[in-house]
Amino acid sequence: MDELEPPIRLVNVHKRFGALTVLDGVSFDIPRGRTTAIIGPSGTGKSVMLKHIVGLIRPDEGEVRVFGTDMARAGEDKVYAVRKRLGMLFQDGALFDSLSTGENIEFPLRQHHPELSAEERRERVEEALAMVELPGLYDRPTPALSGGQRKRVGLARAIITRPELVLFDEPNSGLDPMTSDAIDALIGHLKATLGVTFVVISHDIVGTVNVADHIAMLYQGKLVAWGSTAEVTRSEHPIVRRFLGRNLILPEPGGEGVASLPRMG
Ligand SMILES: Nc1ncnc2c1ncn2[C@@H]1O[C@H](COP(=O)(O)OP(=O)(O)OP(=O)(O)O)[C@@H](O)[C@H]1O
Ligand SMILES: [Mg+2]
């Protein structure tokens, strides 16, 4: 694997589902150790793009390279080796209802870390449960979890292997503001852990601007904006402006603080 390459590189990616063109020639690099947000209207291909990165969807044309591996053309062993290094939170949680809450979180550990003992695995899972504020829920049947709890279990599962690359698809949707802030704090905490590369898809513009170093905006199958958070939020591109809202205020360069929206009313 080529470690000089950025962790994720998309080269001219095209994807159609029947007559529907979802990705229409998307190219960009996702930098190592940073948080990149992918934004764009509903149905614009954000989740489809993330599924390409984990190798669940193959492009019709182009390349999706992760840690230097072409996910569409590499053999099973290589794809498995890449997956071992990443964690993903799916938009719908994608929990196994036949497994308990704790077993769901433990699943990637069993898959990728056979060297760990049952006790070590259990300890790691209990730690993760505490981190997402669900202590003691190891044995809770998955179908009994609320929507927000499912989201948090998915999150714990995504980071249980301490991956180098973490992909979160809508980590905040369906959560109350307090839990949502806790998730953002968790992302900040993980980000402080050296070397973790984040890709986050979110509808929550203010939250995204607060956590992201870089922003990519997808619109009608194309990348309409890509750059640092400051660059993209200052973009005069009409589509970007319409999506971000006219009133998004950023602090002056070098100033303290974060983006905020003025109070309504
Ligand atoms: N497996 C599939 N087969 C056919 N069409 C699909 C498939 N997966 C996604 N699509 C279509 O591709 C388009 C993009 O879907 P995607 O889930 O990536 O949107 P999104 O940008 O994540 O939207 P949202 O913000 O609502 O989550 C949609 O029109 C969707 O219906
Ligand atoms: Mg989506």
PDB file of C-alpha atoms and ligand atoms in Angstrom:
ATOM      1  CA  MET A   1       0.000   0.000   0.000  1.00  0.00           C
ATOM      2  CA  ASP A   2       1.188   3.456  -0.861  1.00  0.00           C
ATOM      3  CA  GLU A   3       1.332   5.441   2.360  1.00  0.00           C
ATOM      4  CA  LEU A   4       2.399   8.589   0.509  1.00  0.00           C
ATOM      5  CA  GLU A   5      -1.013   8.835  -1.056  1.00  0.00           C
ATOM      6  CA  PRO A   6      -3.783  10.566   0.900  1.00  0.00           C
ATOM      7  CA  PRO A   7      -5.961   8.018   2.753  1.00  0.00           C
ATOM      8  CA  ILE A   8      -8.798   8.489   0.258  1.00  0.00           C
ATOM      9  CA  ARG A   9      -8.493   9.452  -3.390  1.00  0.00           C
ATOM     10  CA  LEU A  10     -11.425   9.596  -5.801  1.00  0.00           C
ATOM     11  CA  VAL A  11     -10.513   9.775  -9.469  1.00  0.00           C
ATOM     12  CA  ASN A  12     -13.244  10.630 -11.971  1.00  0.00           C
ATOM     13  CA  VAL A  13     -15.884   8.489 -10.240  1.00  0.00           C
ATOM     14  CA  HIS A  14     -19.071   7.837 -12.186  1.00  0.00           C
ATOM     15  CA  LYS A  15     -22.055   5.923 -10.824  1.00  0.00           C
ATOM     16  CA  ARG A  16     -25.467   5.364 -12.359  1.00  0.00           C
ATOM     17  CA  PHE A  17     -28.435   3.383 -11.075  1.00  0.00           C
ATOM     18  CA  GLY A  18     -30.421   2.587 -14.227  1.00  0.00           C
ATOM     19  CA  ALA A  19     -31.277   5.932 -15.822  1.00  0.00           C
ATOM     20  CA  LEU A  20     -30.270   7.887 -12.723  1.00  0.00           C
ATOM     21  CA  THR A  21     -26.789   9.412 -12.719  1.00  0.00           C
ATOM     22  CA  VAL A  22     -25.729   9.791  -9.106  1.00  0.00           C
ATOM     23  CA  LEU A  23     -21.987  10.540  -9.352  1.00  0.00           C
ATOM     24  CA  ASP A  24     -20.906  12.305 -12.529  1.00  0.00           C
ATOM     25  CA  GLY A  25     -17.118  12.481 -12.547  1.00  0.00           C
ATOM     26  CA  VAL A  26     -16.123  13.180  -8.943  1.00  0.00           C
ATOM     27  CA  SER A  27     -12.419  13.609  -8.142  1.00  0.00           C
ATOM     28  CA  PHE A  28     -10.840  14.703  -4.890  1.00  0.00           C
ATOM     29  CA  ASP A  29      -8.403  13.743  -2.147  1.00  0.00           C
ATOM     30  CA  ILE A  30      -9.312  13.474   1.512  1.00  0.00           C
ATOM     31  CA  PRO A  31      -6.354  14.573   3.641  1.00  0.00           C
ATOM     32  CA  ARG A  32      -4.894  12.488   6.437  1.00  0.00           C
ATOM     33  CA  GLY A  33      -5.516  13.395  10.067  1.00  0.00           C
ATOM     34  CA  ARG A  34      -8.192  15.945   9.228  1.00  0.00           C
ATOM     35  CA  THR A  35     -11.966  16.081   9.333  1.00  0.00           C
ATOM     36  CA  THR A  36     -13.628  16.405   5.969  1.00  0.00           C
ATOM     37  CA  ALA A  37     -17.339  17.117   5.774  1.00  0.00           C
ATOM     38  CA  ILE A  38     -19.398  16.103   2.783  1.00  0.00           C
ATOM     39  CA  ILE A  39     -22.450  18.266   2.353  1.00  0.00           C
ATOM     40  CA  GLY A  40     -25.183  18.622  -0.227  1.00  0.00           C
ATOM     41  CA  PRO A  41     -28.934  18.312  -0.669  1.00  0.00           C
ATOM     42  CA  SER A  42     -30.807  15.100   0.024  1.00  0.00           C
ATOM     43  CA  GLY A  43     -30.457  12.451  -2.677  1.00  0.00           C
ATOM     44  CA  THR A  44     -27.304  13.954  -4.125  1.00  0.00           C
ATOM     45  CA  GLY A  45     -25.113  10.873  -3.636  1.00  0.00           C
ATOM     46  CA  LYS A  46     -23.371  11.472  -0.311  1.00  0.00           C
ATOM     47  CA  SER A  47     -24.172   8.056   1.164  1.00  0.00           C
ATOM     48  CA  VAL A  48     -23.463   6.403  -2.180  1.00  0.00           C
ATOM     49  CA  MET A  49     -20.023   8.034  -2.156  1.00  0.00           C
ATOM     50  CA  LEU A  50     -19.280   6.716   1.332  1.00  0.00           C
ATOM     51  CA  LYS A  51     -20.359   3.217   0.308  1.00  0.00           C
ATOM     52  CA  HIS A  52     -17.855   3.401  -2.566  1.00  0.00           C
ATOM     53  CA  ILE A  53     -15.122   4.182  -0.031  1.00  0.00           C
ATOM     54  CA  VAL A  54     -15.817   1.043   1.995  1.00  0.00           C
ATOM     55  CA  GLY A  55     -16.111  -1.023  -1.184  1.00  0.00           C
ATOM     56  CA  LEU A  56     -19.832  -1.803  -0.886  1.00  0.00           C
ATOM     57  CA  ILE A  57     -20.599  -0.048  -4.175  1.00  0.00           C
ATOM     58  CA  ARG A  58     -18.338  -0.137  -7.224  1.00  0.00           C
ATOM     59  CA  PRO A  59     -18.007   2.788  -9.625  1.00  0.00           C
ATOM     60  CA  ASP A  60     -19.048   2.354 -13.266  1.00  0.00           C
ATOM     61  CA  GLU A  61     -15.978   4.341 -14.181  1.00  0.00           C
ATOM     62  CA  GLY A  62     -13.056   5.815 -12.287  1.00  0.00           C
ATOM     63  CA  GLU A  63     -11.175   4.798  -9.188  1.00  0.00           C
ATOM     64  CA  VAL A  64     -11.814   4.888  -5.463  1.00  0.00           C
ATOM     65  CA  ARG A  65      -8.468   4.455  -3.747  1.00  0.00           C
ATOM     66  CA  VAL A  66      -8.285   3.906   0.010  1.00  0.00           C
ATOM     67  CA  PHE A  67      -4.821   3.669   1.583  1.00  0.00           C
ATOM     68  CA  GLY A  68      -3.548   3.248  -1.959  1.00  0.00           C
ATOM     69  CA  THR A  69      -5.846   0.308  -2.730  1.00  0.00           C
ATOM     70  CA  ASP A  70      -8.280   0.500  -5.636  1.00  0.00           C
ATOM     71  CA  MET A  71     -11.388  -0.748  -3.814  1.00  0.00           C
ATOM     72  CA  ALA A  72     -13.241  -1.806  -6.968  1.00  0.00           C
ATOM     73  CA  ARG A  73     -10.437  -3.877  -8.455  1.00  0.00           C
ATOM     74  CA  ALA A  74      -8.393  -5.176  -5.520  1.00  0.00           C
ATOM     75  CA  GLY A  75      -8.722  -8.777  -4.385  1.00  0.00           C
ATOM     76  CA  GLU A  76     -10.709  -9.793  -1.311  1.00  0.00           C
ATOM     77  CA  ASP A  77      -7.599  -9.915   0.916  1.00  0.00           C
ATOM     78  CA  LYS A  78      -6.595  -6.361   0.127  1.00  0.00           C
ATOM     79  CA  VAL A  79     -10.118  -5.016   0.598  1.00  0.00           C
ATOM     80  CA  TYR A  80     -10.300  -6.825   3.936  1.00  0.00           C
ATOM     81  CA  ALA A  81      -6.969  -5.301   4.987  1.00  0.00           C
ATOM     82  CA  VAL A  82      -8.326  -1.829   4.201  1.00  0.00           C
ATOM     83  CA  ARG A  83     -11.584  -2.468   6.061  1.00  0.00           C
ATOM     84  CA  LYS A  84      -9.607  -3.494   9.127  1.00  0.00           C
ATOM     85  CA  ARG A  85      -8.221   0.047   9.242  1.00  0.00           C
ATOM     86  CA  LEU A  86     -11.538   1.877   8.969  1.00  0.00           C
ATOM     87  CA  GLY A  87     -14.773   2.247  10.890  1.00  0.00           C
ATOM     88  CA  MET A  88     -18.103   3.280   9.460  1.00  0.00           C
ATOM     89  CA  LEU A  89     -21.353   4.527  10.914  1.00  0.00           C
ATOM     90  CA  PHE A  90     -24.120   3.908   8.378  1.00  0.00           C
ATOM     91  CA  GLN A  91     -26.940   6.419   8.027  1.00  0.00           C
ATOM     92  CA  ASP A  92     -29.549   3.862   9.101  1.00  0.00           C
ATOM     93  CA  GLY A  93     -27.325   2.387  11.826  1.00  0.00           C
ATOM     94  CA  ALA A  94     -27.225  -0.998  10.083  1.00  0.00           C
ATOM     95  CA  LEU A  95     -27.289  -2.914  13.372  1.00  0.00           C
ATOM     96  CA  PHE A  96     -27.905  -6.651  13.440  1.00  0.00           C
ATOM     97  CA  ASP A  97     -31.221  -7.123  15.220  1.00  0.00           C
ATOM     98  CA  SER A  98     -30.365 -10.758  16.007  1.00  0.00           C
ATOM     99  CA  LEU A  99     -27.399  -9.652  18.138  1.00  0.00           C
ATOM    100  CA  SER A 100     -27.561  -7.859  21.475  1.00  0.00           C
ATOM    101  CA  THR A 101     -26.397  -4.266  21.815  1.00  0.00           C
ATOM    102  CA  GLY A 102     -22.978  -5.320  23.128  1.00  0.00           C
ATOM    103  CA  GLU A 103     -22.548  -8.053  20.519  1.00  0.00           C
ATOM    104  CA  ASN A 104     -23.184  -5.505  17.776  1.00  0.00           C
ATOM    105  CA  ILE A 105     -20.398  -3.288  19.068  1.00  0.00           C
ATOM    106  CA  GLU A 106     -18.126  -6.298  19.513  1.00  0.00           C
ATOM    107  CA  PHE A 107     -18.667  -7.571  15.969  1.00  0.00           C
ATOM    108  CA  PRO A 108     -15.730  -5.770  14.254  1.00  0.00           C
ATOM    109  CA  LEU A 109     -13.412  -6.843  17.077  1.00  0.00           C
ATOM    110  CA  ARG A 110     -14.284 -10.497  16.500  1.00  0.00           C
ATOM    111  CA  GLN A 111     -13.850 -10.013  12.767  1.00  0.00           C
ATOM    112  CA  HIS A 112     -10.570  -8.129  12.760  1.00  0.00           C
ATOM    113  CA  HIS A 113      -8.886  -8.830  16.113  1.00  0.00           C
ATOM    114  CA  PRO A 114      -8.892 -12.551  16.845  1.00  0.00           C
ATOM    115  CA  GLU A 115      -5.832 -11.973  19.064  1.00  0.00           C
ATOM    116  CA  LEU A 116      -8.034 -10.366  21.738  1.00  0.00           C
ATOM    117  CA  SER A 117      -9.440 -12.587  24.487  1.00  0.00           C
ATOM    118  CA  ALA A 118     -13.160 -12.637  25.312  1.00  0.00           C
ATOM    119  CA  GLU A 119     -12.410 -10.622  28.474  1.00  0.00           C
ATOM    120  CA  GLU A 120     -10.429  -8.017  26.559  1.00  0.00           C
ATOM    121  CA  ARG A 121     -13.195  -7.692  24.011  1.00  0.00           C
ATOM    122  CA  ARG A 122     -15.819  -7.331  26.722  1.00  0.00           C
ATOM    123  CA  GLU A 123     -13.759  -4.657  28.443  1.00  0.00           C
ATOM    124  CA  ARG A 124     -13.383  -2.682  25.217  1.00  0.00           C
ATOM    125  CA  VAL A 125     -17.134  -2.895  24.562  1.00  0.00           C
ATOM    126  CA  GLU A 126     -18.030  -1.740  28.087  1.00  0.00           C
ATOM    127  CA  GLU A 127     -15.650   1.201  27.630  1.00  0.00           C
ATOM    128  CA  ALA A 128     -17.295   2.087  24.313  1.00  0.00           C
ATOM    129  CA  LEU A 129     -20.786   1.799  25.839  1.00  0.00           C
ATOM    130  CA  ALA A 130     -19.777   4.226  28.563  1.00  0.00           C
ATOM    131  CA  MET A 131     -18.300   6.602  26.012  1.00  0.00           C
ATOM    132  CA  VAL A 132     -21.570   6.865  24.090  1.00  0.00           C
ATOM    133  CA  GLU A 133     -23.452   7.189  27.385  1.00  0.00           C
ATOM    134  CA  LEU A 134     -25.108   3.781  27.305  1.00  0.00           C
ATOM    135  CA  PRO A 135     -23.403   2.088  30.262  1.00  0.00           C
ATOM    136  CA  GLY A 136     -24.704  -1.319  31.270  1.00  0.00           C
ATOM    137  CA  LEU A 137     -26.642  -1.926  28.063  1.00  0.00           C
ATOM    138  CA  TYR A 138     -24.532  -4.844  26.808  1.00  0.00           C
ATOM    139  CA  ASP A 139     -27.390  -7.356  26.983  1.00  0.00           C
ATOM    140  CA  ARG A 140     -30.173  -5.074  25.782  1.00  0.00           C
ATOM    141  CA  PRO A 141     -31.845  -6.613  22.699  1.00  0.00           C
ATOM    142  CA  THR A 142     -31.136  -4.358  19.708  1.00  0.00           C
ATOM    143  CA  PRO A 143     -34.810  -4.061  18.622  1.00  0.00           C
ATOM    144  CA  ALA A 144     -35.563  -2.549  22.054  1.00  0.00           C
ATOM    145  CA  LEU A 145     -33.275   0.438  21.467  1.00  0.00           C
ATOM    146  CA  SER A 146     -34.634   3.894  20.646  1.00  0.00           C
ATOM    147  CA  GLY A 147     -33.560   5.658  17.439  1.00  0.00           C
ATOM    148  CA  GLY A 148     -30.990   7.813  19.194  1.00  0.00           C
ATOM    149  CA  GLN A 149     -29.657   4.816  21.117  1.00  0.00           C
ATOM    150  CA  ARG A 150     -29.258   2.842  17.874  1.00  0.00           C
ATOM    151  CA  LYS A 151     -27.303   5.743  16.434  1.00  0.00           C
ATOM    152  CA  ARG A 152     -24.971   5.770  19.428  1.00  0.00           C
ATOM    153  CA  VAL A 153     -24.483   1.995  19.269  1.00  0.00           C
ATOM    154  CA  GLY A 154     -23.586   2.353  15.574  1.00  0.00           C
ATOM    155  CA  LEU A 155     -21.093   5.017  16.558  1.00  0.00           C
ATOM    156  CA  ALA A 156     -19.509   2.825  19.234  1.00  0.00           C
ATOM    157  CA  ARG A 157     -19.246  -0.005  16.700  1.00  0.00           C
ATOM    158  CA  ALA A 158     -17.584   2.314  14.171  1.00  0.00           C
ATOM    159  CA  ILE A 159     -14.753   3.214  16.523  1.00  0.00           C
ATOM    160  CA  ILE A 160     -14.355   0.012  18.569  1.00  0.00           C
ATOM    161  CA  THR A 161     -11.296  -1.143  16.589  1.00  0.00           C
ATOM    162  CA  ARG A 162      -9.643   2.294  17.046  1.00  0.00           C
ATOM    163  CA  PRO A 163      -9.502   2.789  13.282  1.00  0.00           C
ATOM    164  CA  GLU A 164      -7.249   5.250  11.447  1.00  0.00           C
ATOM    165  CA  LEU A 165     -10.074   6.292   9.175  1.00  0.00           C
ATOM    166  CA  VAL A 166     -13.599   6.928  10.442  1.00  0.00           C
ATOM    167  CA  LEU A 167     -16.620   7.500   8.220  1.00  0.00           C
ATOM    168  CA  PHE A 168     -19.778   8.889   9.813  1.00  0.00           C
ATOM    169  CA  ASP A 169     -22.973   9.150   7.796  1.00  0.00           C
ATOM    170  CA  GLU A 170     -25.289  11.579   9.595  1.00  0.00           C
ATOM    171  CA  PRO A 171     -24.028  11.026  13.155  1.00  0.00           C
ATOM    172  CA  ASN A 172     -26.353  13.724  14.536  1.00  0.00           C
ATOM    173  CA  SER A 173     -29.607  13.123  12.694  1.00  0.00           C
ATOM    174  CA  GLY A 174     -32.489  12.047  14.901  1.00  0.00           C
ATOM    175  CA  LEU A 175     -30.657  13.028  18.070  1.00  0.00           C
ATOM    176  CA  ASP A 176     -31.772  15.643  20.575  1.00  0.00           C
ATOM    177  CA  PRO A 177     -29.534  18.735  20.796  1.00  0.00           C
ATOM    178  CA  MET A 178     -27.776  17.549  23.971  1.00  0.00           C
ATOM    179  CA  THR A 179     -26.891  14.130  22.596  1.00  0.00           C
ATOM    180  CA  SER A 180     -25.945  15.751  19.305  1.00  0.00           C
ATOM    181  CA  ASP A 181     -23.518  18.089  21.097  1.00  0.00           C
ATOM    182  CA  ALA A 182     -22.103  15.083  22.957  1.00  0.00           C
ATOM    183  CA  ILE A 183     -21.477  13.378  19.591  1.00  0.00           C
ATOM    184  CA  ASP A 184     -19.692  16.478  18.276  1.00  0.00           C
ATOM    185  CA  ALA A 185     -17.570  16.513  21.441  1.00  0.00           C
ATOM    186  CA  LEU A 186     -16.774  12.846  20.884  1.00  0.00           C
ATOM    187  CA  ILE A 187     -15.677  13.597  17.316  1.00  0.00           C
ATOM    188  CA  GLY A 188     -13.499  16.412  18.654  1.00  0.00           C
ATOM    189  CA  HIS A 189     -11.990  14.051  21.208  1.00  0.00           C
ATOM    190  CA  LEU A 190     -11.242  11.376  18.598  1.00  0.00           C
ATOM    191  CA  LYS A 191      -9.837  14.023  16.294  1.00  0.00           C
ATOM    192  CA  ALA A 192      -7.350  14.989  18.979  1.00  0.00           C
ATOM    193  CA  THR A 193      -6.112  11.396  18.837  1.00  0.00           C
ATOM    194  CA  LEU A 194      -3.170  11.668  16.490  1.00  0.00           C
ATOM    195  CA  GLY A 195      -3.662  10.461  12.981  1.00  0.00           C
ATOM    196  CA  VAL A 196      -7.408   9.820  12.821  1.00  0.00           C
ATOM    197  CA  THR A 197      -8.927  10.872   9.518  1.00  0.00           C
ATOM    198  CA  PHE A 198     -12.621  11.705   9.621  1.00  0.00           C
ATOM    199  CA  VAL A 199     -15.202  11.907   6.915  1.00  0.00           C
ATOM    200  CA  VAL A 200     -18.547  13.173   8.146  1.00  0.00           C
ATOM    201  CA  ILE A 201     -21.780  13.612   6.251  1.00  0.00           C
ATOM    202  CA  SER A 202     -24.192  15.945   7.944  1.00  0.00           C
ATOM    203  CA  HIS A 203     -27.250  18.091   7.405  1.00  0.00           C
ATOM    204  CA  ASP A 204     -26.392  20.140  10.457  1.00  0.00           C
ATOM    205  CA  ILE A 205     -24.507  23.022   8.849  1.00  0.00           C
ATOM    206  CA  VAL A 206     -23.446  24.810  12.026  1.00  0.00           C
ATOM    207  CA  GLY A 207     -22.273  21.583  13.689  1.00  0.00           C
ATOM    208  CA  THR A 208     -20.417  20.626  10.517  1.00  0.00           C
ATOM    209  CA  VAL A 209     -18.655  23.946  10.207  1.00  0.00           C
ATOM    210  CA  ASN A 210     -17.602  23.595  13.831  1.00  0.00           C
ATOM    211  CA  VAL A 211     -15.995  20.170  13.419  1.00  0.00           C
ATOM    212  CA  ALA A 212     -14.735  20.195   9.811  1.00  0.00           C
ATOM    213  CA  ASP A 213     -11.318  21.286   8.548  1.00  0.00           C
ATOM    214  CA  HIS A 214     -12.354  20.764   4.944  1.00  0.00           C
ATOM    215  CA  ILE A 215     -15.696  20.737   3.176  1.00  0.00           C
ATOM    216  CA  ALA A 216     -16.727  19.043  -0.044  1.00  0.00           C
ATOM    217  CA  MET A 217     -20.102  19.912  -1.494  1.00  0.00           C
ATOM    218  CA  LEU A 218     -21.859  17.551  -3.877  1.00  0.00           C
ATOM    219  CA  TYR A 219     -24.615  18.809  -6.134  1.00  0.00           C
ATOM    220  CA  GLN A 220     -26.291  16.928  -8.980  1.00  0.00           C
ATOM    221  CA  GLY A 221     -23.518  14.367  -9.151  1.00  0.00           C
ATOM    222  CA  LYS A 222     -20.660  16.857  -9.222  1.00  0.00           C
ATOM    223  CA  LEU A 223     -18.351  18.421  -6.692  1.00  0.00           C
ATOM    224  CA  VAL A 224     -19.304  22.108  -6.687  1.00  0.00           C
ATOM    225  CA  ALA A 225     -17.037  23.146  -3.831  1.00  0.00           C
ATOM    226  CA  TRP A 226     -13.962  21.694  -2.200  1.00  0.00           C
ATOM    227  CA  GLY A 227     -11.530  23.389   0.149  1.00  0.00           C
ATOM    228  CA  SER A 228     -10.866  24.485   3.689  1.00  0.00           C
ATOM    229  CA  THR A 229     -13.926  25.237   5.811  1.00  0.00           C
ATOM    230  CA  ALA A 230     -13.085  28.954   5.673  1.00  0.00           C
ATOM    231  CA  GLU A 231     -12.813  28.887   1.880  1.00  0.00           C
ATOM    232  CA  VAL A 232     -16.026  26.999   1.285  1.00  0.00           C
ATOM    233  CA  THR A 233     -18.086  29.005   3.764  1.00  0.00           C
ATOM    234  CA  ARG A 234     -16.920  32.217   2.055  1.00  0.00           C
ATOM    235  CA  SER A 235     -17.567  30.846  -1.433  1.00  0.00           C
ATOM    236  CA  GLU A 236     -19.678  33.029  -3.684  1.00  0.00           C
ATOM    237  CA  HIS A 237     -20.818  30.041  -5.748  1.00  0.00           C
ATOM    238  CA  PRO A 238     -24.607  30.557  -5.914  1.00  0.00           C
ATOM    239  CA  ILE A 239     -25.435  26.912  -5.135  1.00  0.00           C
ATOM    240  CA  VAL A 240     -23.057  26.864  -2.183  1.00  0.00           C
ATOM    241  CA  ARG A 241     -24.464  30.153  -0.894  1.00  0.00           C
ATOM    242  CA  ARG A 242     -28.017  28.924  -1.219  1.00  0.00           C
ATOM    243  CA  PHE A 243     -27.179  25.719   0.621  1.00  0.00           C
ATOM    244  CA  LEU A 244     -25.189  27.264   3.450  1.00  0.00           C
ATOM    245  CA  GLY A 245     -27.544  30.175   3.868  1.00  0.00           C
ATOM    246  CA  ARG A 246     -26.694  33.798   3.398  1.00  0.00           C
ATOM    247  CA  ASN A 247     -26.272  34.387   7.094  1.00  0.00           C
ATOM    248  CA  LEU A 248     -23.562  31.954   8.042  1.00  0.00           C
ATOM    249  CA  ILE A 249     -21.027  34.094   9.877  1.00  0.00           C
ATOM    250  CA  LEU A 250     -17.423  33.080  10.262  1.00  0.00           C
ATOM    251  CA  PRO A 251     -14.927  34.634  12.643  1.00  0.00           C
ATOM    252  CA  GLU A 252     -12.132  36.686  11.100  1.00  0.00           C
ATOM    253  CA  PRO A 253      -9.038  34.646  10.239  1.00  0.00           C
ATOM    254  CA  GLY A 254      -6.968  34.144  13.360  1.00  0.00           C
ATOM    255  CA  GLY A 255      -9.886  35.115  15.577  1.00  0.00           C
ATOM    256  CA  GLU A 256     -11.313  32.925  18.290  1.00  0.00           C
ATOM    257  CA  GLY A 257     -14.634  31.248  18.104  1.00  0.00           C
ATOM    258  CA  VAL A 258     -16.709  29.265  15.692  1.00  0.00           C
ATOM    259  CA  ALA A 259     -19.265  29.813  13.018  1.00  0.00           C
ATOM    260  CA  SER A 260     -22.662  30.789  14.255  1.00  0.00           C
ATOM    261  CA  LEU A 261     -26.056  31.661  12.971  1.00  0.00           C
ATOM    262  CA  PRO A 262     -27.686  34.871  14.105  1.00  0.00           C
ATOM    263  CA  ARG A 263     -30.717  34.449  16.357  1.00  0.00           C
ATOM    264  CA  MET A 264     -33.999  34.401  14.554  1.00  0.00           C
ATOM    265  CA  GLY A 265     -36.801  36.865  15.230  1.00  0.00           C
TER     266      GLY A 265
HETATM  267  N1  LIG B   1     -28.638   0.744  -4.413  1.00  0.00           N
HETATM  268  C1  LIG B   1     -29.294   1.707  -5.051  1.00  0.00           C
HETATM  269  N2  LIG B   1     -30.042   1.423  -6.137  1.00  0.00           N
HETATM  270  C2  LIG B   1     -30.699   2.388  -6.815  1.00  0.00           C
HETATM  271  N3  LIG B   1     -30.673   3.687  -6.475  1.00  0.00           N
HETATM  272  C3  LIG B   1     -29.954   4.029  -5.409  1.00  0.00           C
HETATM  273  C4  LIG B   1     -29.225   3.071  -4.633  1.00  0.00           C
HETATM  274  N4  LIG B   1     -28.595   3.703  -3.624  1.00  0.00           N
HETATM  275  C5  LIG B   1     -28.901   5.010  -3.768  1.00  0.00           C
HETATM  276  N5  LIG B   1     -29.721   5.214  -4.826  1.00  0.00           N
HETATM  277  C6  LIG B   1     -30.222   6.516  -5.300  1.00  0.00           C
HETATM  278  O1  LIG B   1     -29.096   7.367  -5.456  1.00  0.00           O
HETATM  279  C7  LIG B   1     -29.415   8.692  -5.097  1.00  0.00           C
HETATM  280  C8  LIG B   1     -28.420   9.172  -4.051  1.00  0.00           C
HETATM  281  O2  LIG B   1     -28.645   8.466  -2.832  1.00  0.00           O
HETATM  282  P1  LIG B   1     -27.845   8.770  -1.500  1.00  0.00           P
HETATM  283  O3  LIG B   1     -28.351   7.817  -0.481  1.00  0.00           O
HETATM  284  O4  LIG B   1     -26.391   8.764  -1.765  1.00  0.00           O
HETATM  285  O5  LIG B   1     -28.294  10.254  -1.162  1.00  0.00           O
HETATM  286  P2  LIG B   1     -27.778  11.214   0.012  1.00  0.00           P
HETATM  287  O6  LIG B   1     -27.050  12.348  -0.632  1.00  0.00           O
HETATM  288  O7  LIG B   1     -27.051  10.404   1.017  1.00  0.00           O
HETATM  289  O8  LIG B   1     -29.174  11.766   0.586  1.00  0.00           O
HETATM  290  P3  LIG B   1     -29.651  12.006   2.107  1.00  0.00           P
HETATM  291  O9  LIG B   1     -29.088  13.349   2.482  1.00  0.00           O
HETATM  292  O10 LIG B   1     -31.131  12.055   2.002  1.00  0.00           O
HETATM  293  O11 LIG B   1     -29.141  10.880   2.953  1.00  0.00           O
HETATM  294  C9  LIG B   1     -30.862   8.669  -4.601  1.00  0.00           C
HETATM  295  O12 LIG B   1     -31.695   9.083  -5.658  1.00  0.00           O
HETATM  296  C10 LIG B   1     -31.095   7.215  -4.266  1.00  0.00           C
HETATM  297  O13 LIG B   1     -32.435   6.873  -4.420  1.00  0.00           O
HETATM  298 MG    MG B   2     -27.469   9.810   2.882  1.00  0.00          MG
END
